[in-house]
Short mmCIF file of N, CA, C and O in Angstrom, two decimals:
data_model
loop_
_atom_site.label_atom_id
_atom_site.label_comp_id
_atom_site.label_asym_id
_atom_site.label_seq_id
_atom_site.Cartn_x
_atom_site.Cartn_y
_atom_site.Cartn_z
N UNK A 1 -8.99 10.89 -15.19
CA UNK A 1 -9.25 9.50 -14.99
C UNK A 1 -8.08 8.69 -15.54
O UNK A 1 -7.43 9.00 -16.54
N UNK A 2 -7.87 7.60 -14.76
CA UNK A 2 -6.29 7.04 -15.23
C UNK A 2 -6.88 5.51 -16.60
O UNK A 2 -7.77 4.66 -16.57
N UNK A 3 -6.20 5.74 -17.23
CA UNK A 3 -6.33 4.53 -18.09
C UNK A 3 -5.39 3.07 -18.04
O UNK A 3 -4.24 2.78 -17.71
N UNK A 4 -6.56 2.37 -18.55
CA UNK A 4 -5.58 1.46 -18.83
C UNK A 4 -5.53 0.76 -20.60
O UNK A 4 -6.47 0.45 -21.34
N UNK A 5 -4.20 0.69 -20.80
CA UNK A 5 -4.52 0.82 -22.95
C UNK A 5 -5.58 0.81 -22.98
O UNK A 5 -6.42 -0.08 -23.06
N UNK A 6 -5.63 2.98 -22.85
CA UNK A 6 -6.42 3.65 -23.39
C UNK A 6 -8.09 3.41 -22.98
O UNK A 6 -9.02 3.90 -23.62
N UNK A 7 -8.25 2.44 -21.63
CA UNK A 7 -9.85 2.23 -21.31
C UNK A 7 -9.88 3.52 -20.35
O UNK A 7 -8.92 4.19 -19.98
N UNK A 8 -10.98 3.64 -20.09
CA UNK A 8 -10.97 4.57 -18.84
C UNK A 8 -11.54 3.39 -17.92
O UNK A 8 -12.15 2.41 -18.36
N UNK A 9 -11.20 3.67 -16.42
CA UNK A 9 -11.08 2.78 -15.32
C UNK A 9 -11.96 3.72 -14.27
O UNK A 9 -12.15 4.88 -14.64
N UNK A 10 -12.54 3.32 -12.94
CA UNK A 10 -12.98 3.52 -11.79
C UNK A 10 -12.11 3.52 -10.86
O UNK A 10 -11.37 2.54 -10.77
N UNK A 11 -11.99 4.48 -10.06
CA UNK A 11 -11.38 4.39 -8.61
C UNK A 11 -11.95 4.46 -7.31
O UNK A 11 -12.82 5.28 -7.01
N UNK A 12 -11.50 3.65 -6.57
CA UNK A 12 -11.90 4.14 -5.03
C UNK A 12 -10.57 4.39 -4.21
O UNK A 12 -9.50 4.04 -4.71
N UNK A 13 -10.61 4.87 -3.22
CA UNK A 13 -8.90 5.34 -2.28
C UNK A 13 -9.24 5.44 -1.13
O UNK A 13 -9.96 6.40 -0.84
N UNK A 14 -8.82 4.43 0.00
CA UNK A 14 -8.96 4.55 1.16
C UNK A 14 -7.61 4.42 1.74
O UNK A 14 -6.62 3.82 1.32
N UNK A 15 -7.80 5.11 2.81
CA UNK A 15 -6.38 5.56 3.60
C UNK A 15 -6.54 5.17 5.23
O UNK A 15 -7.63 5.09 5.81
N UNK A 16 -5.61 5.02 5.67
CA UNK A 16 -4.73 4.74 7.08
C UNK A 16 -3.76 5.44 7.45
O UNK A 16 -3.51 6.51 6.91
N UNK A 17 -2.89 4.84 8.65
CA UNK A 17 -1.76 5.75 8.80
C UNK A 17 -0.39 4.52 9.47
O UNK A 17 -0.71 3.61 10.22
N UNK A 18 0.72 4.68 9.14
CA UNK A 18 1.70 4.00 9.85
C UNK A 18 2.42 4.25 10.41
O UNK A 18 2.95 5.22 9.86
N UNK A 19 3.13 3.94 11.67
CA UNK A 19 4.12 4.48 12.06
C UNK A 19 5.29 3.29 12.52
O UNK A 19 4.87 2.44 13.31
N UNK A 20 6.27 3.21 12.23
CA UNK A 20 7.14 2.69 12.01
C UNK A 20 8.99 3.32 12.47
O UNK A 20 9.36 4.25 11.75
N UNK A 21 9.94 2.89 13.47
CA UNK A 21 11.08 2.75 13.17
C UNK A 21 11.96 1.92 12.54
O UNK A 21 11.95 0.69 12.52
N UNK A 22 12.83 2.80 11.94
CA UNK A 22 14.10 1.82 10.65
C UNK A 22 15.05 2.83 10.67
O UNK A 22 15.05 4.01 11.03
N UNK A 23 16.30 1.64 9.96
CA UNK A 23 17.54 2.53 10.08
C UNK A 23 18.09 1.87 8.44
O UNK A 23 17.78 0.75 8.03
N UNK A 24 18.97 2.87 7.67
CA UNK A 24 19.19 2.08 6.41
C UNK A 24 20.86 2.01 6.31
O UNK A 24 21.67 2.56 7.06
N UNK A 25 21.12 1.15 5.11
CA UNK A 25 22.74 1.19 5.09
C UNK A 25 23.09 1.04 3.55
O UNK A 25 22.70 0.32 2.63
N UNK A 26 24.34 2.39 3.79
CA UNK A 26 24.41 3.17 2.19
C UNK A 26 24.50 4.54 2.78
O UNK A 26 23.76 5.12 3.58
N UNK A 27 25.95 5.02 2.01
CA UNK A 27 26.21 6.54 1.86
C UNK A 27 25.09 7.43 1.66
O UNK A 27 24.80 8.30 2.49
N UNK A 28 24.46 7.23 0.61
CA UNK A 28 23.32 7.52 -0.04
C UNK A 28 22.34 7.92 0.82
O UNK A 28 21.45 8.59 0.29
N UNK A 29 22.20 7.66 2.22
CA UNK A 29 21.26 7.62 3.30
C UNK A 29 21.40 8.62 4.06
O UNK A 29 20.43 9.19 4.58
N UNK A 30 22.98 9.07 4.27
CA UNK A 30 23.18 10.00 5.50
C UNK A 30 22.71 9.53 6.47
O UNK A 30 22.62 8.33 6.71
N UNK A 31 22.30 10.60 7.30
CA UNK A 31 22.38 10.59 8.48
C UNK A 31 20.78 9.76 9.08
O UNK A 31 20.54 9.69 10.29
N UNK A 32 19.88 9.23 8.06
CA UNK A 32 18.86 7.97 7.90
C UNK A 32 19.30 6.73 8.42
O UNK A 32 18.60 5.79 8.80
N UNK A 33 20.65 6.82 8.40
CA UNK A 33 21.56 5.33 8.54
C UNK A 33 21.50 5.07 10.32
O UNK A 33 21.99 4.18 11.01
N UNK A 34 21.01 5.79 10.52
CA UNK A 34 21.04 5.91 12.33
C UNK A 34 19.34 5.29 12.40
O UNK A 34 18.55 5.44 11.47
N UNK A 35 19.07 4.74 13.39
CA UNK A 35 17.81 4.46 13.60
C UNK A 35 17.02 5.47 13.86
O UNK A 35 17.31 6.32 14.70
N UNK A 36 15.88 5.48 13.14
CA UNK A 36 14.67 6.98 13.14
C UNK A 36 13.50 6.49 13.37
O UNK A 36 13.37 5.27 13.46
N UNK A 37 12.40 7.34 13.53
CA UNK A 37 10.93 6.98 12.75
C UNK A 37 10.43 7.37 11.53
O UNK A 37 11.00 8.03 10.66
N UNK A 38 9.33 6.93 11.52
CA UNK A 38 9.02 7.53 10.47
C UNK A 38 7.13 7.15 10.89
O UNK A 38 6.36 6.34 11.41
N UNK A 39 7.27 8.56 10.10
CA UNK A 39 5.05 8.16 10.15
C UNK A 39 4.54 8.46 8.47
O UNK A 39 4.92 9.49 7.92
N UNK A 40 3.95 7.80 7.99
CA UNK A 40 3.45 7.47 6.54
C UNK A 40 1.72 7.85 6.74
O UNK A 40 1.11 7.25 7.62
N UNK A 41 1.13 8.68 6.03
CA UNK A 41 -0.44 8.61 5.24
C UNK A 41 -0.23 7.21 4.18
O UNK A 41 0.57 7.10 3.25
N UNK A 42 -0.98 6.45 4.57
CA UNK A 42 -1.30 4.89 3.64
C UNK A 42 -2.23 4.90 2.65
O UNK A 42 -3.17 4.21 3.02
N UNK A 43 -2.45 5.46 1.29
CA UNK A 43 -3.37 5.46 0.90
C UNK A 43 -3.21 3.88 -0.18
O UNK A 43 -2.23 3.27 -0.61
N UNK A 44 -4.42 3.74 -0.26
CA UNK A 44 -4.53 2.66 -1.47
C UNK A 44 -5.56 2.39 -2.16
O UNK A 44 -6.45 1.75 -1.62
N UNK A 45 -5.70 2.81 -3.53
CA UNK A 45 -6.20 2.90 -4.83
C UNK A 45 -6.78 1.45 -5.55
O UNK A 45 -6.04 0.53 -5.90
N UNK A 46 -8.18 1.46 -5.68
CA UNK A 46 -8.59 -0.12 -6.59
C UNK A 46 -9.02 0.00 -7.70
O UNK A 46 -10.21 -0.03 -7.38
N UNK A 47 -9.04 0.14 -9.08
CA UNK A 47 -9.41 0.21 -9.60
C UNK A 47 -9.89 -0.63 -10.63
O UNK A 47 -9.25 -1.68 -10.73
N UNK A 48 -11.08 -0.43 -11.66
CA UNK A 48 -11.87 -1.53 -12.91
C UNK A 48 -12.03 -0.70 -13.30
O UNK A 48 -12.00 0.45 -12.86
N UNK A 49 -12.39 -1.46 -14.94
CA UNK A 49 -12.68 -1.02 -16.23
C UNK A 49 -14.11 -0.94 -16.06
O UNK A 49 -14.55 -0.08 -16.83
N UNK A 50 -15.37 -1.68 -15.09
CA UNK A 50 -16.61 -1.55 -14.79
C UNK A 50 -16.66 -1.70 -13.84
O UNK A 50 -15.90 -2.43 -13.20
N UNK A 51 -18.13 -0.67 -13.15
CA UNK A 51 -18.04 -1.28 -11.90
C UNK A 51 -19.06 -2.27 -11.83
O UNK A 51 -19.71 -2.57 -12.83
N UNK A 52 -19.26 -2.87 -10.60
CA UNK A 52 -20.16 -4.06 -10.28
C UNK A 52 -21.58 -3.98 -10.85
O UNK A 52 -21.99 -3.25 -11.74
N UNK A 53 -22.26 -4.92 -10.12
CA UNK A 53 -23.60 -4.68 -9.97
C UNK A 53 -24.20 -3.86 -9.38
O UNK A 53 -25.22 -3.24 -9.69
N UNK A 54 -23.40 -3.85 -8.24
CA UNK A 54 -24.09 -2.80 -7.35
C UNK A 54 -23.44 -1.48 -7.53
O UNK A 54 -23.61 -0.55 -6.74
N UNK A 55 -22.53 -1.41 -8.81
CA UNK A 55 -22.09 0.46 -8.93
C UNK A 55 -21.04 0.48 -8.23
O UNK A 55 -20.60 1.59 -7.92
N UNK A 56 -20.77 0.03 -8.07
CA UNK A 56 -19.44 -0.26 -6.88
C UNK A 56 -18.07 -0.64 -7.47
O UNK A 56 -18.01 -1.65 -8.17
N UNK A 57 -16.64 0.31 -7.17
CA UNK A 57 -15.50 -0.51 -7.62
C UNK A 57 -15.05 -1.74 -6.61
O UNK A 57 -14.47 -2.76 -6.98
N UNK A 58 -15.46 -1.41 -5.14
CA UNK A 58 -15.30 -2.47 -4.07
C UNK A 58 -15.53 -2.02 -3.17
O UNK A 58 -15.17 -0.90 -2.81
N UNK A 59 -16.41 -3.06 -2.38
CA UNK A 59 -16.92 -2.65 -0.57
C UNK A 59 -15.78 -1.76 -0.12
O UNK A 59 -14.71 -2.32 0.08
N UNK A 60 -15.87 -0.18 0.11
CA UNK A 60 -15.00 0.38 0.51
C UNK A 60 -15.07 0.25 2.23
O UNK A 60 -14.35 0.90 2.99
N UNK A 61 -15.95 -0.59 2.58
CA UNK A 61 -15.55 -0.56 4.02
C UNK A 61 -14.51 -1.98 4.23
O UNK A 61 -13.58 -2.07 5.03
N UNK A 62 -15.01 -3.06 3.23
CA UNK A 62 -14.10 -4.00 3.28
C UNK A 62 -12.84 -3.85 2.84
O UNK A 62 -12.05 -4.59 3.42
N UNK A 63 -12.21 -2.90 1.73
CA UNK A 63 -11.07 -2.28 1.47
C UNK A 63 -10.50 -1.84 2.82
O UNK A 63 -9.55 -2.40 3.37
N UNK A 64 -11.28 -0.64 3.35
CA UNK A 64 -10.99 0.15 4.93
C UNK A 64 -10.48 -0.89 5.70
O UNK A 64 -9.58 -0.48 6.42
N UNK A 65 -10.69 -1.93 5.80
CA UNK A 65 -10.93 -3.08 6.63
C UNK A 65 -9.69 -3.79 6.67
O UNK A 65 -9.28 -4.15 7.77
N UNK A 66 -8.93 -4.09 5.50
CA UNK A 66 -7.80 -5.24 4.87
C UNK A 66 -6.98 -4.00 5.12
O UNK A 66 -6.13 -4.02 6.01
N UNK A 67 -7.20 -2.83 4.34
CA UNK A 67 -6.02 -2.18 4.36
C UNK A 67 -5.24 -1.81 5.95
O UNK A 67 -4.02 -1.70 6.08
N UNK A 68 -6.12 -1.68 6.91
CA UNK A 68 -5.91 -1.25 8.16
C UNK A 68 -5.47 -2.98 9.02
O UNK A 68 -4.95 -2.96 10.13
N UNK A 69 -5.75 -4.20 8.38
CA UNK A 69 -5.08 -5.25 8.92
C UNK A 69 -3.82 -5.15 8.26
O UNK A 69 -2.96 -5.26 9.13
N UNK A 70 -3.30 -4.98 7.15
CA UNK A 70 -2.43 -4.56 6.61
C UNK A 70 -0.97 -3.98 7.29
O UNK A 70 0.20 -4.33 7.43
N UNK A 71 -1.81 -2.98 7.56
CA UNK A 71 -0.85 -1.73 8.11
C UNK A 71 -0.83 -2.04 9.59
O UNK A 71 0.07 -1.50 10.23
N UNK A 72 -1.69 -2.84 10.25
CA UNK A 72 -1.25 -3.15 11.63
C UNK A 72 -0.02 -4.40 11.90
O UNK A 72 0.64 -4.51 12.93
N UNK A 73 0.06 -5.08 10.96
CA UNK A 73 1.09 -5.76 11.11
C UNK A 73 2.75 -5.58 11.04
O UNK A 73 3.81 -6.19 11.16
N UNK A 74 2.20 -4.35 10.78
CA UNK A 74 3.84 -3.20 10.26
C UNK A 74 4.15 -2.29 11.52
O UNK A 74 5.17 -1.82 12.03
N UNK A 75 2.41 -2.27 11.86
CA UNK A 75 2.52 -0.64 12.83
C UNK A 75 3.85 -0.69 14.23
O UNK A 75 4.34 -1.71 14.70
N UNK A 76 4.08 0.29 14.49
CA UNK A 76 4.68 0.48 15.95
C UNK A 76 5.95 -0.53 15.85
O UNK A 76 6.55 -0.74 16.91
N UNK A 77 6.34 -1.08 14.84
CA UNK A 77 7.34 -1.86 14.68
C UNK A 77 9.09 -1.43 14.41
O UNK A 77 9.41 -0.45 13.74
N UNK A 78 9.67 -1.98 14.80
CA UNK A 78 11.28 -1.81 14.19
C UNK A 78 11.03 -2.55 13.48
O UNK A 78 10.48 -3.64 13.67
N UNK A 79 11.58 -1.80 12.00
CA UNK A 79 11.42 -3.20 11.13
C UNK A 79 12.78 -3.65 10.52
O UNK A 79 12.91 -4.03 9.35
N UNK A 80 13.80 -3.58 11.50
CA UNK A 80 15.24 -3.92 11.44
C UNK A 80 15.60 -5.08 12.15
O UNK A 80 16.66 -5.69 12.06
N UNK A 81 14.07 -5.51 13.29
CA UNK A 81 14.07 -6.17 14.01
C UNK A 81 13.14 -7.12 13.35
O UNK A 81 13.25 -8.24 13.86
N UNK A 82 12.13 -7.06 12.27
CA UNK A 82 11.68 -8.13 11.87
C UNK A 82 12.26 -9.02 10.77
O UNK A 82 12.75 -8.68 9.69
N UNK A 83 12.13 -10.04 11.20
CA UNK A 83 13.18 -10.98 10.22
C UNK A 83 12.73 -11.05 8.38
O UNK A 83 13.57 -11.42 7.56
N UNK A 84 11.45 -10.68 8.00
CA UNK A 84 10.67 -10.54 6.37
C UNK A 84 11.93 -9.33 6.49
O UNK A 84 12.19 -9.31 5.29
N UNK A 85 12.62 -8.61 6.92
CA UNK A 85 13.05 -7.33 6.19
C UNK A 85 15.15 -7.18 6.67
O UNK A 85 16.11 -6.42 6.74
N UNK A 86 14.73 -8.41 6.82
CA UNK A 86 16.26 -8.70 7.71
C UNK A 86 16.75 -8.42 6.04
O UNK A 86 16.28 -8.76 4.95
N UNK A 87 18.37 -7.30 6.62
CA UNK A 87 19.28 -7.36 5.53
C UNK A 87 18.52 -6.07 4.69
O UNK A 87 19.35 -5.19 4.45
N UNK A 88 17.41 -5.80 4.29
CA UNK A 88 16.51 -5.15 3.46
C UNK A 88 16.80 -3.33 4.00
O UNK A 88 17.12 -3.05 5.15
N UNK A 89 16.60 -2.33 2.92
CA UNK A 89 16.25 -1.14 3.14
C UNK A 89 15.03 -0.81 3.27
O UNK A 89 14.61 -0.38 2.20
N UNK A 90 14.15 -0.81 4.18
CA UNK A 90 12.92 -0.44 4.00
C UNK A 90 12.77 0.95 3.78
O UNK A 90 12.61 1.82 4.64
N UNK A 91 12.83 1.12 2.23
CA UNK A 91 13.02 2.25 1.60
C UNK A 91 10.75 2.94 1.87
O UNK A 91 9.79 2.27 2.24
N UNK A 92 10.81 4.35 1.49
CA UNK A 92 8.86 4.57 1.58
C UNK A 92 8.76 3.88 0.17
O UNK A 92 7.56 3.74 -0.09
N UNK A 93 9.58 3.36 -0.89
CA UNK A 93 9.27 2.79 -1.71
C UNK A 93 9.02 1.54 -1.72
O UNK A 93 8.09 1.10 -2.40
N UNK A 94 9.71 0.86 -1.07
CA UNK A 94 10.06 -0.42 -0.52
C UNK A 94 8.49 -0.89 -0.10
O UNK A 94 7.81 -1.79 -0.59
N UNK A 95 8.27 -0.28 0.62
CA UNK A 95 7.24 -0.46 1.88
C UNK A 95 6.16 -0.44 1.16
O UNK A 95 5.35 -1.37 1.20
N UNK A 96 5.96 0.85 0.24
CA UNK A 96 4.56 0.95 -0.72
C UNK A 96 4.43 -0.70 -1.51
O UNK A 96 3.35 -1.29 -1.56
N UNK A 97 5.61 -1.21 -2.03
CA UNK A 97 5.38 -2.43 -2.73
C UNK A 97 4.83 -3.63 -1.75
O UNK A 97 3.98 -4.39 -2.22
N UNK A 98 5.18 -3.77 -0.73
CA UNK A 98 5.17 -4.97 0.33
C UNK A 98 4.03 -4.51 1.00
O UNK A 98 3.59 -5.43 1.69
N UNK A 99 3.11 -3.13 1.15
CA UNK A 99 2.08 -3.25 1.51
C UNK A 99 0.69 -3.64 0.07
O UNK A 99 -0.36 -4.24 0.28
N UNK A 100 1.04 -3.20 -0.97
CA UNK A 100 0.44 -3.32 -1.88
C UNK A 100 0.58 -4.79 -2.50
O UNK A 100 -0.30 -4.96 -3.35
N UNK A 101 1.56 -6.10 -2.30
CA UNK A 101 1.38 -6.91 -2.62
C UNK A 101 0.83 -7.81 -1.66
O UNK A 101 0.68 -8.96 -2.08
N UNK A 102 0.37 -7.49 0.02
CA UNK A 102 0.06 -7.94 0.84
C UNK A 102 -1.16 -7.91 0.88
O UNK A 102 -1.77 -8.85 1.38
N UNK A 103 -1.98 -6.59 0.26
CA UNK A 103 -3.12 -6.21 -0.17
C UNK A 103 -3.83 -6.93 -1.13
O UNK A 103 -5.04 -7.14 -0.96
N UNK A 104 -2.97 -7.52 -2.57
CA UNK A 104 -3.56 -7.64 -3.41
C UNK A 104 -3.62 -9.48 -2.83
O UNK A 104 -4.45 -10.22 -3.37
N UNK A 105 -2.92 -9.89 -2.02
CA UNK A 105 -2.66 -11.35 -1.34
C UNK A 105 -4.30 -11.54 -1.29
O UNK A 105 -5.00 -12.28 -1.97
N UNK A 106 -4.81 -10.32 0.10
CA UNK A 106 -6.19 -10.37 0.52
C UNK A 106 -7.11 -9.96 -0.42
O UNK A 106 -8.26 -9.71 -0.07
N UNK A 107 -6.73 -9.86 -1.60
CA UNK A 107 -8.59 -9.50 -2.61
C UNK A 107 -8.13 -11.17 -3.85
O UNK A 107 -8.69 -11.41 -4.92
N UNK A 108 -7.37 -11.75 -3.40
CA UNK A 108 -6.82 -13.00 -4.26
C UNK A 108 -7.69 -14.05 -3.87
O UNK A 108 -8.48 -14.74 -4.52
N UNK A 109 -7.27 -14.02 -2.16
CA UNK A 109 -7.87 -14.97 -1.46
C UNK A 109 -9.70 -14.58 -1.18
O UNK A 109 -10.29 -15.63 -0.89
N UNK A 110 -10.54 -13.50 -1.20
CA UNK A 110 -11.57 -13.16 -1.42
C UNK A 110 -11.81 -11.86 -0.27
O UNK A 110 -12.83 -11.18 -0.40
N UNK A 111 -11.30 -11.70 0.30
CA UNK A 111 -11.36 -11.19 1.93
C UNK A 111 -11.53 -9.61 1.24
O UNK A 111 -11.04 -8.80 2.02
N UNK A 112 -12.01 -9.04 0.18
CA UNK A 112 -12.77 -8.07 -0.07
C UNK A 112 -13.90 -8.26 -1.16
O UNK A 112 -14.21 -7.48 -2.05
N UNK A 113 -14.42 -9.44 -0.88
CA UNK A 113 -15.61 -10.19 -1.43
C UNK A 113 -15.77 -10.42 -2.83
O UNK A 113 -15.01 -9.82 -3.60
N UNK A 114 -16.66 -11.20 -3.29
CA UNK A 114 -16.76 -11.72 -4.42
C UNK A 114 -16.30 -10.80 -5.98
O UNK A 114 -15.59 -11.04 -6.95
N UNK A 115 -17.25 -9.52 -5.46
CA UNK A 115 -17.13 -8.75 -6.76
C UNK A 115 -15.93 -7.75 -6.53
O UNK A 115 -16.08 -6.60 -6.94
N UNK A 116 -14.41 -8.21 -5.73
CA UNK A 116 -13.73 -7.56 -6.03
C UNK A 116 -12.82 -8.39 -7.49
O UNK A 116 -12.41 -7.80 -8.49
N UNK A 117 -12.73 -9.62 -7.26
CA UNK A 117 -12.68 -10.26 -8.61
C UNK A 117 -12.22 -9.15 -9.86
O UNK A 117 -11.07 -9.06 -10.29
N UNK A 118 -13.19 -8.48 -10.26
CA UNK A 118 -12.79 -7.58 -11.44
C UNK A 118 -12.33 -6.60 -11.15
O UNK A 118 -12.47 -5.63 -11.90
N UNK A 119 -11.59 -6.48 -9.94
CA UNK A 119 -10.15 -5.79 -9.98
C UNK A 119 -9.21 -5.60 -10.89
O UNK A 119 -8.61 -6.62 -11.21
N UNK A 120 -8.87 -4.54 -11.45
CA UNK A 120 -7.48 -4.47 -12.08
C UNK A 120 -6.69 -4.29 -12.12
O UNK A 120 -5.93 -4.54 -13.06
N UNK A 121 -6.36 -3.59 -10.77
CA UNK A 121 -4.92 -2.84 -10.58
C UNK A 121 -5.17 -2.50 -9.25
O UNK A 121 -6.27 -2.64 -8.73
N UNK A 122 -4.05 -1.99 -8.60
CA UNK A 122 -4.09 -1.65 -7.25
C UNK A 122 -2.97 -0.62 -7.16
O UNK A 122 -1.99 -1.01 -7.80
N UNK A 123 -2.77 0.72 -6.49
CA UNK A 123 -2.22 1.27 -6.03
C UNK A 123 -2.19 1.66 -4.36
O UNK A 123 -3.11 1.83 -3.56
N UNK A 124 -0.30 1.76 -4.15
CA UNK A 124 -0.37 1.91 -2.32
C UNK A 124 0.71 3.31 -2.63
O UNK A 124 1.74 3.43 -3.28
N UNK A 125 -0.09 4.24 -1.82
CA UNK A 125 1.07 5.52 -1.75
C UNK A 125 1.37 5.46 -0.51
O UNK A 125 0.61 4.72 0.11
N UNK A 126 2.20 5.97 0.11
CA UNK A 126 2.99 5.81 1.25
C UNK A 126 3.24 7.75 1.22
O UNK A 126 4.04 8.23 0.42
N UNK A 127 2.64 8.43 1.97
CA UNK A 127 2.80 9.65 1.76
C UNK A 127 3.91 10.44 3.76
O UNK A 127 3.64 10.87 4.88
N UNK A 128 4.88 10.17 3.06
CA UNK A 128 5.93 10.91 4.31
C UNK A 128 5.83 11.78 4.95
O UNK A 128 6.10 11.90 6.15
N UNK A 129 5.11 13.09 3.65
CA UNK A 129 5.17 14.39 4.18
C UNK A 129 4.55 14.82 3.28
O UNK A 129 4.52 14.36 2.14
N UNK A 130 3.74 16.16 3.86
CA UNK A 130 3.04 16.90 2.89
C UNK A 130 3.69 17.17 1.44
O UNK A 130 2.85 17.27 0.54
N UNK A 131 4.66 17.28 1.16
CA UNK A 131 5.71 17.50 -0.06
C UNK A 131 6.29 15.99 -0.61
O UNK A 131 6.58 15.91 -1.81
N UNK A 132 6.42 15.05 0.07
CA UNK A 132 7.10 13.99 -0.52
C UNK A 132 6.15 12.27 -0.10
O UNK A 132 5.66 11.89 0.97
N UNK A 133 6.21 11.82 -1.02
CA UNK A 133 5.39 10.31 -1.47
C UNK A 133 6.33 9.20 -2.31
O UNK A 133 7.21 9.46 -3.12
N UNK A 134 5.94 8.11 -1.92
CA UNK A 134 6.45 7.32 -2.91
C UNK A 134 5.09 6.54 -3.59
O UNK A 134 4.19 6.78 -2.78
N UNK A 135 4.64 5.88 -4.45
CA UNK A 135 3.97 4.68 -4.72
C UNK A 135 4.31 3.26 -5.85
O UNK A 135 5.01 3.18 -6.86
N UNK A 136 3.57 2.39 -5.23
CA UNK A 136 3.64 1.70 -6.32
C UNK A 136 2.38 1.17 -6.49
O UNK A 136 1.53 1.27 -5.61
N UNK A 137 2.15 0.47 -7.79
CA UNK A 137 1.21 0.01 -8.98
C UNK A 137 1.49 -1.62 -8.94
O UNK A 137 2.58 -2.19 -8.98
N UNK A 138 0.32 -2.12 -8.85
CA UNK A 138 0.55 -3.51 -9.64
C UNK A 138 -0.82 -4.06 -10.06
O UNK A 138 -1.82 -3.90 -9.36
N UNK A 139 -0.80 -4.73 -11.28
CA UNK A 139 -2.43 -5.35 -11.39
C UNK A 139 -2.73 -6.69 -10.59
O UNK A 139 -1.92 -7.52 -10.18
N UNK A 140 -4.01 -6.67 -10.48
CA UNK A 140 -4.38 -7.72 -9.77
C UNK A 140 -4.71 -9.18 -10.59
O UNK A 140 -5.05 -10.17 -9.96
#
């Protein structure tokens, strides 16, 4: 169970999928530097220190719900061609942050209902390949 100073916390993790072309720039990239695809497992993590009333860390269908509006606004896209990423590496790290702060946008504004409120944190993994992931963390 993951903590936070030292509490123990609740999780729920619901997942999607993305698919996306990009091209990056930097030695560092090789032969990435050419325009590719790429397809990502989307998972994303909510977690509290309690859960609700109803036992619940959050409507996981309303999670299912945001996260998959989320990821459709990315989907099937060049994202060399969208201007939010103009200039940008859309690194699987990159991407985990900008879907996870887009996420935490929609449980701000309420759009995963009242008792997501006692949210504390949010995680988005961006999983490439069976062997390789990136994620990131942020509290809510």
């Amino acid at each position: 169970m993951l903590h936070l100073e030292g509490r123990p916390l609740f999780s729920i993790t619901v997942r999607d999928h993305l698919m996306i072309a990009h091209s990056f720039r930097g030695e560092v990239f090789g032969p990435a530097q050419r325009l590719h695809g790429a397809t990502y497992l989307v998972d994303a993590t909510f977690r509290r220190e309690q859960l609700d009333d109803d036992n619940l860390v959050v409507d996981i269908g309303l999670a299912t719900k945001e996260l998959g509006a989320v990821v459709s606004e990315l989907n099937y896209r060049n994202l060399d061609e969208e201007p939010d990423f103009a200039g940008i590496n859309t690194s699987t790290e990159f991407l985990a942050k900008v879907i996870a702060d887009r996420l935490a946008e929609r449980v701000h504004k309420g759009a995963l209902g009242e008792n997501a409120k006692g949210l504390t944190s949010l995680t988005v993994t961006l999983h490439e390949s069976h062997i390789a992931w990136a994620s990131y963390e942020r509290a809510l």
